[in-house]
Coordinates of C-alpha atoms in Angstrom, one line a residue:
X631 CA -5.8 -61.2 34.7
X632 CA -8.7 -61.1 32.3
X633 CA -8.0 -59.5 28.5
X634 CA -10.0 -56.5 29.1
X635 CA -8.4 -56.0 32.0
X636 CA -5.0 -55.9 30.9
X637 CA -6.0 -53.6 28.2
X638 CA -7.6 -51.2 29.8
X639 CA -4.3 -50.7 32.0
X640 CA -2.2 -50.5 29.3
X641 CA -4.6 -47.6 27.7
X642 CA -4.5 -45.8 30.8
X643 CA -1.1 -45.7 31.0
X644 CA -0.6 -45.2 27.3
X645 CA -2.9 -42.2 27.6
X646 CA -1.1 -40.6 30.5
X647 CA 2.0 -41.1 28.0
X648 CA 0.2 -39.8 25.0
X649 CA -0.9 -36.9 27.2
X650 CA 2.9 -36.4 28.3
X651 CA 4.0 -36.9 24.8
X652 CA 1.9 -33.2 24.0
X653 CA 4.9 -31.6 26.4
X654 CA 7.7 -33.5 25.7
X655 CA 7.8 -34.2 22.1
X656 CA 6.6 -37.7 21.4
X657 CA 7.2 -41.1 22.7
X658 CA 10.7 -40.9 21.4
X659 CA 10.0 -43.5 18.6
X660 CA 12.1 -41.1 16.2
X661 CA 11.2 -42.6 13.1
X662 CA 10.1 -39.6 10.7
X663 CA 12.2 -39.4 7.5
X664 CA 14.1 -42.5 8.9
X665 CA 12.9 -44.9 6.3
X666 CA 12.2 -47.5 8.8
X667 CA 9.6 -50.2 8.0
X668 CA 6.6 -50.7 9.6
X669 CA 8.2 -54.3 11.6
X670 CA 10.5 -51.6 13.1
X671 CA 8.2 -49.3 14.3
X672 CA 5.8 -52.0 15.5
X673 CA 9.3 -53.1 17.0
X674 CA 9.8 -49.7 18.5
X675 CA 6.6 -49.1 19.8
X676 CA 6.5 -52.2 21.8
X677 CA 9.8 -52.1 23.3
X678 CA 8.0 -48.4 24.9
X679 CA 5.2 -50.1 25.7
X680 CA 7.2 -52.8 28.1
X681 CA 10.0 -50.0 29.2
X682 CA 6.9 -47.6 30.3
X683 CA 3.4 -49.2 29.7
X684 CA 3.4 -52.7 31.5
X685 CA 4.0 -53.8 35.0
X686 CA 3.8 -57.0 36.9
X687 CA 6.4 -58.7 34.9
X688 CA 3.8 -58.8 31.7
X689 CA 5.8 -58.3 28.8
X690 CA 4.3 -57.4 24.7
X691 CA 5.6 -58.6 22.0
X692 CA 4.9 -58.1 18.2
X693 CA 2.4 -60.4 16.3
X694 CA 5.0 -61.8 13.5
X695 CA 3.6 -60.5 10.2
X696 CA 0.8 -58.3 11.4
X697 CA 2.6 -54.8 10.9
X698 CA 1.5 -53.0 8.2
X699 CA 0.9 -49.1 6.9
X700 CA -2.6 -48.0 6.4
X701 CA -2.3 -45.3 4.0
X702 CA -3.4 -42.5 6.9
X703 CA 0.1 -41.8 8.7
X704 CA -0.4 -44.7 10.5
X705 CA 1.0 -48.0 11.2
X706 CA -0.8 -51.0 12.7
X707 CA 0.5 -53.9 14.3
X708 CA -0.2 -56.7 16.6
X709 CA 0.4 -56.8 20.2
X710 CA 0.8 -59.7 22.3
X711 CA 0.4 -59.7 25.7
X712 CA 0.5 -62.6 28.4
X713 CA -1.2 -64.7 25.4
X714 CA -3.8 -62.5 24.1
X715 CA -3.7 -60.4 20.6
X716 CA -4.3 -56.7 20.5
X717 CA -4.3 -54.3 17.1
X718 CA -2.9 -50.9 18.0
X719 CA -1.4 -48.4 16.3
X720 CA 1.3 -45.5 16.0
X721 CA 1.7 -42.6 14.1
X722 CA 3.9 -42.4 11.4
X723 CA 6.1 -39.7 13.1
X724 CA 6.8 -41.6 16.3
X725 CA 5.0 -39.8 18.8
X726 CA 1.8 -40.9 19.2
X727 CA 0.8 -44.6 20.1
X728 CA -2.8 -45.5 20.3
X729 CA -4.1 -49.0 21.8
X730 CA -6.9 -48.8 19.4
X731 CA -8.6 -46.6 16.7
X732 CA -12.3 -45.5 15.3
X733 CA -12.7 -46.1 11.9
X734 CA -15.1 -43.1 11.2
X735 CA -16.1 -43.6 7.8
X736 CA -16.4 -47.4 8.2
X737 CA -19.0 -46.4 11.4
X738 CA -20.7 -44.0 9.4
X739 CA -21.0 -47.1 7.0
X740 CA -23.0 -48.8 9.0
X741 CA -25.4 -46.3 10.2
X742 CA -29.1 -46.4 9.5
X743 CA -28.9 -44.3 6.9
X744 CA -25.9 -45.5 5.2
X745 CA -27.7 -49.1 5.0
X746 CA -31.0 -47.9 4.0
X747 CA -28.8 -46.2 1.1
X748 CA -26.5 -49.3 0.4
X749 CA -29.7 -51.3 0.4
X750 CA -31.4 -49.2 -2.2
X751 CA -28.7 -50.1 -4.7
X752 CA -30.6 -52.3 -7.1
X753 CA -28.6 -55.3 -9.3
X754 CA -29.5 -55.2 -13.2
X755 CA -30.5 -58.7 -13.6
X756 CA -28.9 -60.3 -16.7
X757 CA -29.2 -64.4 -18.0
X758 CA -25.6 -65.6 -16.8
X759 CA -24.9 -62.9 -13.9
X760 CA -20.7 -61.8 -13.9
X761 CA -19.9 -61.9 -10.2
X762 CA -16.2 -60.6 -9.1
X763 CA -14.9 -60.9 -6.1
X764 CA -11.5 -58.7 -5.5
X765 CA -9.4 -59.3 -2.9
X766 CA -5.3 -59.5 -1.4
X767 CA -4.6 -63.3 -1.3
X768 CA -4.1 -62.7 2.6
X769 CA -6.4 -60.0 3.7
X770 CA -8.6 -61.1 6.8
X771 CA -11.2 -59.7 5.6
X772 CA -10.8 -61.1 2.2
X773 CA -10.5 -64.4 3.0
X774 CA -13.6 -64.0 5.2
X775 CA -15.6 -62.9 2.4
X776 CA -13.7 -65.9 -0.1
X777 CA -14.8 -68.3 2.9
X778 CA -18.5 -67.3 2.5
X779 CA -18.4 -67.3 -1.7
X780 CA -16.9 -70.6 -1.7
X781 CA -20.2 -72.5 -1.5
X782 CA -22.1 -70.3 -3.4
X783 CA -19.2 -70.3 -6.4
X784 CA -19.4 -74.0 -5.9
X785 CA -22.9 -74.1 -6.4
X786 CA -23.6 -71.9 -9.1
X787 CA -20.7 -72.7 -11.0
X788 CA -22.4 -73.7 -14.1
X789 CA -25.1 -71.0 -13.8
X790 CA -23.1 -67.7 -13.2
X791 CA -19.8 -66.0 -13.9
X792 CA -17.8 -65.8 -10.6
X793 CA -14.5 -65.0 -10.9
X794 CA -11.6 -64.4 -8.1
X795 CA -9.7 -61.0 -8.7
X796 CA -6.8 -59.4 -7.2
X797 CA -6.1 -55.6 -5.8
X798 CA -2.9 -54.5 -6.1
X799 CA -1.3 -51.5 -6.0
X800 CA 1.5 -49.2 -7.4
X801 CA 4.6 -47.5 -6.0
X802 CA 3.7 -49.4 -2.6
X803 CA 7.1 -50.1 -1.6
X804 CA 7.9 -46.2 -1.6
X805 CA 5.0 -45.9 0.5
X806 CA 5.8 -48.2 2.8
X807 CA 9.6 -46.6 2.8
X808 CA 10.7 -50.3 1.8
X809 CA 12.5 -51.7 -1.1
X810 CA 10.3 -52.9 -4.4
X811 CA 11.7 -56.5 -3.9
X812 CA 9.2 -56.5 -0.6
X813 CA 6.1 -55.6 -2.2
X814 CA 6.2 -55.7 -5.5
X815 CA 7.0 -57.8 -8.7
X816 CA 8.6 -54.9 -10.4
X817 CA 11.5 -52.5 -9.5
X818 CA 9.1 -50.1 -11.3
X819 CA 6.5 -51.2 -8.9
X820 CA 3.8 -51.4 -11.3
X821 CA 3.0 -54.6 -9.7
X822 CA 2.1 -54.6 -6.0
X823 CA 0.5 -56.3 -2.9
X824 CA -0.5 -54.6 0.7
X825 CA 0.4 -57.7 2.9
X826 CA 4.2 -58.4 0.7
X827 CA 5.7 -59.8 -2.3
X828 CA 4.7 -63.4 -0.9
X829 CA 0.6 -62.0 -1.0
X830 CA 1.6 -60.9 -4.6
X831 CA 3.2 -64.1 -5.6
X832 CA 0.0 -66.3 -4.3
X833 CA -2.3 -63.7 -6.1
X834 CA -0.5 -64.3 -9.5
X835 CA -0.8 -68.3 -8.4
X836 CA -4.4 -68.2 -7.9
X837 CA -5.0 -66.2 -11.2
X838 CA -3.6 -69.4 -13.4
X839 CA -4.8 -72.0 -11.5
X840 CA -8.3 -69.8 -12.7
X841 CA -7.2 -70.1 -15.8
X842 CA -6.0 -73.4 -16.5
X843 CA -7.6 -75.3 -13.9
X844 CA -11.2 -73.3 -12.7
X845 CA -13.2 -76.1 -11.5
X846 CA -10.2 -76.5 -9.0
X847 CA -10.0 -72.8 -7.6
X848 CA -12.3 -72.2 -4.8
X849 CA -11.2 -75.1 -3.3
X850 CA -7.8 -74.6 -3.9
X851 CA -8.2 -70.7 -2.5
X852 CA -10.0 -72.4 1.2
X853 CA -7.1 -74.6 1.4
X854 CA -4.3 -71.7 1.2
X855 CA -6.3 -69.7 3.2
X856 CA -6.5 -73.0 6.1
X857 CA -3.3 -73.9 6.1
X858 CA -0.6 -71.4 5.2
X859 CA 0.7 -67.7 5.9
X860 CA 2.3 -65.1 4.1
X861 CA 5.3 -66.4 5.7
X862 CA 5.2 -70.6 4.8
X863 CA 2.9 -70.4 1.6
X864 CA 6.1 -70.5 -0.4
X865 CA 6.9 -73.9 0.8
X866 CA 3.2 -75.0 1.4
X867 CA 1.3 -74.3 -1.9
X868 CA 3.1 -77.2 -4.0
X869 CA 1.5 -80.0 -1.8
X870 CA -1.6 -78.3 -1.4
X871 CA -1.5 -77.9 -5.3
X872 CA -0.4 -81.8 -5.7
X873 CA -2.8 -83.4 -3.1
X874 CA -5.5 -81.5 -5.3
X875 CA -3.9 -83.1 -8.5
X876 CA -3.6 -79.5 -9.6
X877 CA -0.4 -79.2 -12.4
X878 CA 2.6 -78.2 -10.3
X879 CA 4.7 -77.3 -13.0
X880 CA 2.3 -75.8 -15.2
X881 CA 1.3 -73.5 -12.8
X882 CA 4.7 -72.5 -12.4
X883 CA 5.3 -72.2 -15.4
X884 CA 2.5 -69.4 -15.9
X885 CA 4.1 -67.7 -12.6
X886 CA 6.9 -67.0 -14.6
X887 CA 6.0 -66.2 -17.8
X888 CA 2.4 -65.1 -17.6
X889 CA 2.9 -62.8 -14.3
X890 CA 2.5 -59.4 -15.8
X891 CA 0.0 -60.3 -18.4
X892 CA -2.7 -61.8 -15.9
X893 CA -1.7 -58.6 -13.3
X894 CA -2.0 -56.1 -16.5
X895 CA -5.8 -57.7 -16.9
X896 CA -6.0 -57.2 -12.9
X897 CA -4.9 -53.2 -13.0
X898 CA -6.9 -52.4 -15.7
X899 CA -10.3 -54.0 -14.2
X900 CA -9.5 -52.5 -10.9
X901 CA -8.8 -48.8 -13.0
X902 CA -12.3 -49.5 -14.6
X903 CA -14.2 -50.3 -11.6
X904 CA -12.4 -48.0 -8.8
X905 CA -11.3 -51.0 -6.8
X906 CA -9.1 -50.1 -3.8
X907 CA -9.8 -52.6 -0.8
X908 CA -10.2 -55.8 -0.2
X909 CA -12.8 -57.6 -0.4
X910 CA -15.0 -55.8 -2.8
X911 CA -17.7 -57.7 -4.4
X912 CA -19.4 -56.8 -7.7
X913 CA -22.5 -58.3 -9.3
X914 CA -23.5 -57.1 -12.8
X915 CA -21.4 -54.3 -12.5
X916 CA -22.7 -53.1 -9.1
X917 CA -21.0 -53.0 -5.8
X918 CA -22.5 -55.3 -3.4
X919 CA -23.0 -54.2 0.3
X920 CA -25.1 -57.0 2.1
X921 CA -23.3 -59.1 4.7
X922 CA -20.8 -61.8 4.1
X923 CA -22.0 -65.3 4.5
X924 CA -22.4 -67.6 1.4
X925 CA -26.5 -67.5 2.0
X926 CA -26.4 -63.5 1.4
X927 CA -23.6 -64.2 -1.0
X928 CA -26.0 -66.6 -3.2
X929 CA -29.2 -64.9 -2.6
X930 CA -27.5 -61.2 -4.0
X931 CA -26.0 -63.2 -6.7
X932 CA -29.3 -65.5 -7.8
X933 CA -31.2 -62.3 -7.5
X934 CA -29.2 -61.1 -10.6
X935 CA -31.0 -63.9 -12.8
X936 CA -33.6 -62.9 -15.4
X937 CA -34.6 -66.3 -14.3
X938 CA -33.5 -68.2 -11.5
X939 CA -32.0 -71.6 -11.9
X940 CA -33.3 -74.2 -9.9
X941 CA -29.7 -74.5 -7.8
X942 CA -30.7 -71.0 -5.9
X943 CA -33.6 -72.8 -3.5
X944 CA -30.9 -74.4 -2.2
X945 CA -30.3 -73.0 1.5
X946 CA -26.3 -72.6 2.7
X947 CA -25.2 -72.0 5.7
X948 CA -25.8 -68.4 6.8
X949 CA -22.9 -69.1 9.3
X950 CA -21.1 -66.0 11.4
X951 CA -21.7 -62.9 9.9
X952 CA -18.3 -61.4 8.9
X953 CA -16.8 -58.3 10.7
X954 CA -17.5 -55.8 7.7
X955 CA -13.7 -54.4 7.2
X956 CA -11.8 -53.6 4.3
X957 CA -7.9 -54.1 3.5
X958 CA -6.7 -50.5 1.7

């Protein structure tokens, strides 16, 4: 059976459910005030969807690592089913389940007038532009918009100042009703990631390979992105570090004795700028809202010259435009 197919059986009979659930008090989930994690309820909500949702002998299954809570009383997760990935979503409380969601504010986003406003946002040009890029070490999103800076980072390396930030968040773990070991550096949870402590711990690793080995970190960020997870990166990054004759130990080193300082740096630029979600890209100051390839990447950035240097007629591959999401 094709993909759409399958899905759009499953919504109908989710929404005959949902439209049940208004009489009968919810799909039964029962997980308000219970504390449970969102790999429960994604757990939950799919052993529904296969007692009541699926016939045929398709089963779902939960994505491994995709569960996560967006801030909005709901949790999303991946679905699995008979080999294809799904997002869906259920509410916080345990009653509704939705197959998929409208992200409003991200549509209005992108309507005409929205883009001839973001457009209008004009880049003070200075001699030696500061470029930031802040993102969560494994936000889709982010390491879309990483993949696309990559070449232009590489290329104006020597002209601009592009530097790789992190977003991270307080008191996530009591958010998430999860412990701070989870999330977070910190049983204060000062120190937090969306995606899990493993996210947080490859943030703080890519902040001191920055700073003691720079010309090495855009390269060393595509590679972690390639080839590892939140759930291997602990037991990948050392021969990824080592192949690129990166310094193992002093990197670890700075892990554990420089953590809080380089995230302290990281709070207080995202408090100054009103950073939130991942990726958001700033140029001189200014939030930039093109699309994400590394031509519109270098062309935004070279535009923020007082003069251009001669590397920005160099053409880079516009490649696939990234979807224009946002981790927060």
């Amino acid at each position: 059976m094709k993909k759409e197919n399958i899905w759009l059986i499953v919504s109908i009979v989710l929404f005959i459910g949902l439209v049940a659930s208004m009489f009968t008090g919810g799909f039964g989930i029962k997980i308000s005030g219970s504390g449970d994690s969102p790999v429960e309820v994604a757990d939950k909500a799919v052993k529904f969807i296969n007692d009541y949702g699926l016939g045929g002998g398709a089963t779902a299954s939960v994505v491994p690592g995709s569960s996560e809570y967006l801030k909005s009383d709901l949790y999303k997760f991946g679905l699995n089913i008979g080999g294809q990935e799904y997002t869906s979503y259920v509410s916080r409380d345990g009653k509704l389940l939705f197959p998929s969601v409208i992200d409003m504010g991200e549509m209005s986003k992108s309507s005409p007038e929205a883009t001839a406003e973001n457009e209008s946002v004009e880049i003070p040009q200075t001699e030696k532009p500061e470029v930031r890029l802040f993102v969560m070490a494994y936000c889709p999103y982010g390491n879309q918009a990483e993949a696309a800076m990559i070449p232009a980072a590489n290329l104006l390396k020597d002209k601009a100042d592009i530097s790789l930030n992190s977003v991270i968040y307080s008191d996530y773990a009591t958010n998430m009703g999860g412990e701070a070991k989870d999330w977070c550096l910190d049983e204060e949870q000062k120190y937090c990631s969306m995606h899990g402590i493993n996210e947080l711990n490859e943030d703080i690793r890519e902040l001191c390979v920055a700073k003691y080995e720079p010309e090495k970190l855009w390269d060393f960020v595509g590679k972690i992105n390639d080839e590892t997870t939140t759930q291997d990166v602990e037991t990948k990054w050392e021969d990824i570090a080592k192949e690129m004759k990166i310094d193992v130990n002093k990197i670890k080193d700075c892990q554990k004795n420089e953590a809080e300082s380089l995230l302290d740096e990281q709070v207080a630029l995202n408090e100054e700028y009103g950073i939130s979600g991942s990726p958001t890209l700033l140029i001189n100051g200014v939030r930039y809202q093109g699309d994400r390839t590394a031509e519109a990447y270098k062309t935004a950035i070279c535009q923020a010259f007082t003069e251009m240097p001669e590397e920005c007629k160099t053409t880079l591959d516009e490649g696939t435009v990234a979807a224009q999401g946002t981790c927060n």
